[in-house]
Amino acid sequence: YIAACVLVAIISMILNKKNWVWFIAASLLATLMHKSALLIILIGVLSYVLLKKGILNIYLQFGIIAICYLLMDKIDIPFLDLISLYGEQAGYDSEAIDGYTSLAATTKNFGFSSWLILLSQLVTIRYSQSMQKLNNNKASFNIIYNLFFIGVCISLLFYNNFTIERLNYYFNIFYPITLSIALFVMSNSTKKIDKHMFYTTILILSTNFMYNLYKASTTAHESLLYKFDLFR
């Protein structure tokens, strides 16, 4: 996540060709924390060429999300093996990758917490065009929002793929950013429905947080509540 935050910090450099030297330098610096940060350079190219141009229609976005949900864990294409190989090069243990990417071996279900997160993401998508109008720098917002949207799609399509889930950090890191902008739009709107959506979203997020705390208190799980010992 620290390496992914580097992308957030240097996202503005993508729009100016003169800053690409610094963008690449910062990306390479991030690889010292995690080799997967090489993906930042590819994301930068994609953002400069395509993602800065605009965002999709809201209904088209909802349609894509629905398709991604229906195709969850059903895509079996050759490039996934290459992704797993890249995961090994990035420092992931090959046995862990095999265990998590094999659908027969996983028990991870799209349950209550996952639905709450998806609901908050759908709310964010609902206000995507309102958020775009709010931002003066449209190109910068387009990149941030599109990376968030790509992250949502990848999370759904490859829900049980360990390697892709880890690489998706570079897209999912923009989820709290876009969500906060959406909450700002809702809270400052004069429409009652937007106010209701604001409080509903806060309730969704609070419920998810409390539910995860409950799960962590009953079953130790590193992905829910990180545990550490300062004396070891």
GROMACS .gro file of N, CA, C and O in nm, residues 60-119:
model
  240
   60LEU      N    1  -2.380   0.299  -1.836
   60LEU     CA    2  -2.284   0.208  -1.896
   60LEU      C    3  -2.191   0.150  -1.789
   60LEU      O    4  -2.158   0.031  -1.792
   61GLN      N    5  -2.155   0.233  -1.693
   61GLN     CA    6  -2.072   0.186  -1.582
   61GLN      C    7  -2.145   0.080  -1.502
   61GLN      O    8  -2.087  -0.025  -1.468
   62PHE      N    9  -2.272   0.105  -1.472
   62PHE     CA   10  -2.350   0.006  -1.397
   62PHE      C   11  -2.362  -0.125  -1.476
   62PHE      O   12  -2.357  -0.235  -1.418
   63GLY      N   13  -2.376  -0.113  -1.607
   63GLY     CA   14  -2.386  -0.232  -1.692
   63GLY      C   15  -2.257  -0.313  -1.689
   63GLY      O   16  -2.261  -0.437  -1.681
   64ILE      N   17  -2.145  -0.246  -1.695
   64ILE     CA   18  -2.015  -0.313  -1.690
   64ILE      C   19  -1.995  -0.382  -1.556
   64ILE      O   20  -1.947  -0.496  -1.548
   65ILE      N   21  -2.034  -0.314  -1.447
   65ILE     CA   22  -2.023  -0.373  -1.313
   65ILE      C   23  -2.108  -0.500  -1.303
   65ILE      O   24  -2.065  -0.602  -1.247
   66ALA      N   25  -2.229  -0.496  -1.360
   66ALA     CA   26  -2.317  -0.613  -1.357
   66ALA      C   27  -2.255  -0.730  -1.433
   66ALA      O   28  -2.258  -0.845  -1.387
   67ILE      N   29  -2.195  -0.701  -1.548
   67ILE     CA   30  -2.130  -0.806  -1.627
   67ILE      C   31  -2.011  -0.865  -1.550
   67ILE      O   32  -1.991  -0.987  -1.548
   68CYS      N   33  -1.933  -0.778  -1.488
   68CYS     CA   34  -1.816  -0.824  -1.411
   68CYS      C   35  -1.860  -0.915  -1.296
   68CYS      O   36  -1.794  -1.015  -1.266
   69TYR      N   37  -1.972  -0.880  -1.232
   69TYR     CA   38  -2.023  -0.963  -1.123
   69TYR      C   39  -2.067  -1.100  -1.174
   69TYR      O   40  -2.039  -1.203  -1.112
   70LEU      N   41  -2.135  -1.101  -1.287
   70LEU     CA   42  -2.183  -1.228  -1.344
   70LEU      C   43  -2.067  -1.316  -1.389
   70LEU      O   44  -2.078  -1.439  -1.387
   71LEU      N   45  -1.955  -1.255  -1.429
   71LEU     CA   46  -1.839  -1.330  -1.477
   71LEU      C   47  -1.736  -1.355  -1.366
   71LEU      O   48  -1.625  -1.400  -1.394
   72MET      N   49  -1.772  -1.327  -1.242
   72MET     CA   50  -1.679  -1.341  -1.130
   72MET      C   51  -1.618  -1.482  -1.125
   72MET      O   52  -1.689  -1.581  -1.120
   73ASP      N   53  -1.484  -1.487  -1.128
   73ASP     CA   54  -1.407  -1.612  -1.118
   73ASP      C   55  -1.438  -1.711  -1.230
   73ASP      O   56  -1.412  -1.830  -1.216
   74LYS      N   57  -1.494  -1.663  -1.341
   74LYS     CA   58  -1.528  -1.752  -1.452
   74LYS      C   59  -1.437  -1.734  -1.573
   74LYS      O   60  -1.449  -1.804  -1.671
   75ILE      N   61  -1.346  -1.638  -1.564
   75ILE     CA   62  -1.256  -1.610  -1.676
   75ILE      C   63  -1.130  -1.694  -1.660
   75ILE      O   64  -1.059  -1.685  -1.559
   76ASP      N   65  -1.103  -1.776  -1.760
   76ASP     CA   66  -0.983  -1.859  -1.759
   76ASP      C   67  -0.909  -1.837  -1.890
   76ASP      O   68  -0.938  -1.900  -1.991
   77ILE      N   69  -0.816  -1.745  -1.889
   77ILE     CA   70  -0.741  -1.711  -2.009
   77ILE      C   71  -0.591  -1.722  -1.982
   77ILE      O   72  -0.546  -1.708  -1.868
   78PRO      N   73  -0.511  -1.749  -2.086
   78PRO     CA   74  -0.368  -1.778  -2.069
   78PRO      C   75  -0.288  -1.672  -1.994
   78PRO      O   76  -0.195  -1.706  -1.922
   79PHE      N   77  -0.324  -1.543  -2.007
   79PHE     CA   78  -0.240  -1.440  -1.949
   79PHE      C   79  -0.239  -1.445  -1.796
   79PHE      O   80  -0.149  -1.391  -1.732
   80LEU      N   81  -0.337  -1.515  -1.737
   80LEU     CA   82  -0.340  -1.526  -1.591
   80LEU      C   83  -0.218  -1.602  -1.539
   80LEU      O   84  -0.169  -1.575  -1.429
   81ASP      N   85  -0.169  -1.698  -1.618
   81ASP     CA   86  -0.049  -1.771  -1.577
   81ASP      C   87   0.071  -1.678  -1.576
   81ASP      O   88   0.160  -1.689  -1.490
   82LEU      N   89   0.075  -1.584  -1.671
   82LEU     CA   90   0.185  -1.487  -1.675
   82LEU      C   91   0.178  -1.394  -1.556
   82LEU      O   92   0.281  -1.353  -1.500
   83ILE      N   93   0.054  -1.357  -1.517
   83ILE     CA   94   0.036  -1.272  -1.400
   83ILE      C   95   0.089  -1.342  -1.275
   83ILE      O   96   0.155  -1.281  -1.190
   84SER      N   97   0.061  -1.471  -1.263
   84SER     CA   98   0.109  -1.547  -1.148
   84SER      C   99   0.260  -1.553  -1.147
   84SER      O  100   0.324  -1.541  -1.042
   85LEU      N  101   0.320  -1.569  -1.266
   85LEU     CA  102   0.465  -1.570  -1.276
   85LEU      C  103   0.523  -1.436  -1.234
   85LEU      O  104   0.624  -1.429  -1.162
   86TYR      N  105   0.457  -1.329  -1.276
   86TYR     CA  106   0.501  -1.195  -1.236
   86TYR      C  107   0.490  -1.177  -1.086
   86TYR      O  108   0.574  -1.113  -1.023
   87GLY      N  109   0.387  -1.239  -1.028
   87GLY     CA  110   0.370  -1.232  -0.884
   87GLY      C  111   0.487  -1.294  -0.811
   87GLY      O  112   0.534  -1.242  -0.709
   88GLU      N  113   0.538  -1.405  -0.864
   88GLU     CA  114   0.655  -1.468  -0.803
   88GLU      C  115   0.776  -1.376  -0.813
   88GLU      O  116   0.855  -1.365  -0.719
   89GLN      N  117   0.791  -1.311  -0.929
   89GLN     CA  118   0.903  -1.219  -0.946
   89GLN      C  119   0.893  -1.099  -0.853
   89GLN      O  120   0.993  -1.039  -0.814
   90ALA      N  121   0.769  -1.064  -0.818
   90ALA     CA  122   0.746  -0.948  -0.731
   90ALA      C  123   0.766  -0.981  -0.584
   90ALA      O  124   0.753  -0.895  -0.498
   91GLY      N  125   0.795  -1.109  -0.555
   91GLY     CA  126   0.828  -1.144  -0.418
   91GLY      C  127   0.726  -1.229  -0.346
   91GLY      O  128   0.742  -1.258  -0.228
   92TYR      N  129   0.619  -1.272  -0.415
   92TYR     CA  130   0.519  -1.355  -0.351
   92TYR      C  131   0.563  -1.501  -0.354
   92TYR      O  132   0.617  -1.549  -0.452
   93ASP      N  133   0.537  -1.572  -0.247
   93ASP     CA  134   0.572  -1.712  -0.239
   93ASP      C  135   0.488  -1.792  -0.338
   93ASP      O  136   0.366  -1.778  -0.344
   94SER      N  137   0.553  -1.878  -0.416
   94SER     CA  138   0.483  -1.952  -0.522
   94SER      C  139   0.375  -2.044  -0.464
   94SER      O  140   0.270  -2.063  -0.524
   95GLU      N  141   0.400  -2.102  -0.345
   95GLU     CA  142   0.300  -2.189  -0.284
   95GLU      C  143   0.176  -2.110  -0.243
   95GLU      O  144   0.063  -2.157  -0.256
   96ALA      N  145   0.198  -1.987  -0.194
   96ALA     CA  146   0.085  -1.902  -0.156
   96ALA      C  147   0.003  -1.866  -0.279
   96ALA      O  148  -0.120  -1.865  -0.276
   97ILE      N  149   0.073  -1.835  -0.390
   97ILE     CA  150   0.003  -1.801  -0.514
   97ILE      C  151  -0.080  -1.918  -0.563
   97ILE      O  152  -0.196  -1.904  -0.600
   98ASP      N  153  -0.021  -2.039  -0.563
   98ASP     CA  154  -0.094  -2.157  -0.608
   98ASP      C  155  -0.217  -2.182  -0.522
   98ASP      O  156  -0.324  -2.217  -0.571
   99GLY      N  157  -0.201  -2.162  -0.392
   99GLY     CA  158  -0.312  -2.187  -0.301
   99GLY      C  159  -0.426  -2.092  -0.319
   99GLY      O  160  -0.543  -2.130  -0.313
  100TYR      N  161  -0.396  -1.964  -0.345
  100TYR     CA  162  -0.500  -1.862  -0.354
  100TYR      C  163  -0.561  -1.853  -0.493
  100TYR      O  164  -0.677  -1.813  -0.507
  101THR      N  165  -0.482  -1.884  -0.596
  101THR     CA  166  -0.535  -1.869  -0.732
  101THR      C  167  -0.614  -1.991  -0.778
  101THR      O  168  -0.687  -1.985  -0.875
  102SER      N  169  -0.597  -2.103  -0.711
  102SER     CA  170  -0.672  -2.224  -0.745
  102SER      C  171  -0.812  -2.213  -0.686
  102SER      O  172  -0.830  -2.213  -0.566
  103LEU      N  173  -0.912  -2.203  -0.772
  103LEU     CA  174  -1.049  -2.184  -0.724
  103LEU      C  175  -1.096  -2.301  -0.639
  103LEU      O  176  -1.178  -2.285  -0.549
  104ALA      N  177  -1.044  -2.418  -0.668
  104ALA     CA  178  -1.086  -2.535  -0.592
  104ALA      C  179  -1.035  -2.529  -0.448
  104ALA      O  180  -1.094  -2.591  -0.358
  105ALA      N  181  -0.927  -2.453  -0.428
  105ALA     CA  182  -0.866  -2.450  -0.295
  105ALA      C  183  -0.912  -2.332  -0.210
  105ALA      O  184  -0.881  -2.324  -0.093
  106THR      N  185  -0.986  -2.240  -0.270
  106THR     CA  186  -1.024  -2.120  -0.196
  106THR      C  187  -1.161  -2.136  -0.132
  106THR      O  188  -1.249  -2.205  -0.184
  107THR      N  189  -1.179  -2.068  -0.019
  107THR     CA  190  -1.308  -2.068   0.050
  107THR      C  191  -1.361  -1.927   0.066
  107THR      O  192  -1.453  -1.903   0.142
  108LYS      N  193  -1.300  -1.834  -0.005
  108LYS     CA  194  -1.338  -1.694   0.005
  108LYS      C  195  -1.467  -1.669  -0.072
  108LYS      O  196  -1.475  -1.691  -0.193
  109ASN      N  197  -1.569  -1.625  -0.003
  109ASN     CA  198  -1.699  -1.602  -0.064
  109ASN      C  199  -1.731  -1.453  -0.071
  109ASN      O  200  -1.683  -1.374   0.009
  110PHE      N  201  -1.814  -1.418  -0.168
  110PHE     CA  202  -1.861  -1.280  -0.180
  110PHE      C  203  -1.976  -1.263  -0.083
  110PHE      O  204  -2.093  -1.277  -0.118
  111GLY      N  205  -1.941  -1.232   0.041
  111GLY     CA  206  -2.040  -1.230   0.148
  111GLY      C  207  -2.088  -1.092   0.188
  111GLY      O  208  -2.084  -0.997   0.110
  112PHE      N  209  -2.130  -1.082   0.313
  112PHE     CA  210  -2.194  -0.961   0.365
  112PHE      C  211  -2.104  -0.837   0.352
  112PHE      O  212  -2.146  -0.733   0.301
  113SER      N  213  -1.979  -0.849   0.398
  113SER     CA  214  -1.887  -0.736   0.392
  113SER      C  215  -1.860  -0.693   0.249
  113SER      O  216  -1.853  -0.574   0.218
  114SER      N  217  -1.844  -0.790   0.160
  114SER     CA  218  -1.818  -0.760   0.018
  114SER      C  219  -1.934  -0.685  -0.046
  114SER      O  220  -1.914  -0.593  -0.126
  115TRP      N  221  -2.056  -0.724  -0.008
  115TRP     CA  222  -2.174  -0.655  -0.060
  115TRP      C  223  -2.181  -0.511  -0.010
  115TRP      O  224  -2.218  -0.420  -0.085
  116LEU      N  225  -2.144  -0.489   0.115
  116LEU     CA  226  -2.146  -0.354   0.170
  116LEU      C  227  -2.044  -0.265   0.097
  116LEU      O  228  -2.075  -0.149   0.065
  117ILE      N  229  -1.926  -0.319   0.072
  117ILE     CA  230  -1.825  -0.243  -0.002
  117ILE      C  231  -1.873  -0.212  -0.142
  117ILE      O  232  -1.860  -0.099  -0.192
  118LEU      N  233  -1.932  -0.313  -0.208
  118LEU     CA  234  -1.982  -0.292  -0.344
  118LEU      C  235  -2.092  -0.187  -0.346
  118LEU      O  236  -2.098  -0.104  -0.438
  119LEU      N  237  -2.180  -0.187  -0.247
  119LEU     CA  238  -2.286  -0.087  -0.240
  119LEU      C  239  -2.229   0.054  -0.230
  119LEU      O  240  -2.277   0.147  -0.298
   0.00000   0.00000   0.00000
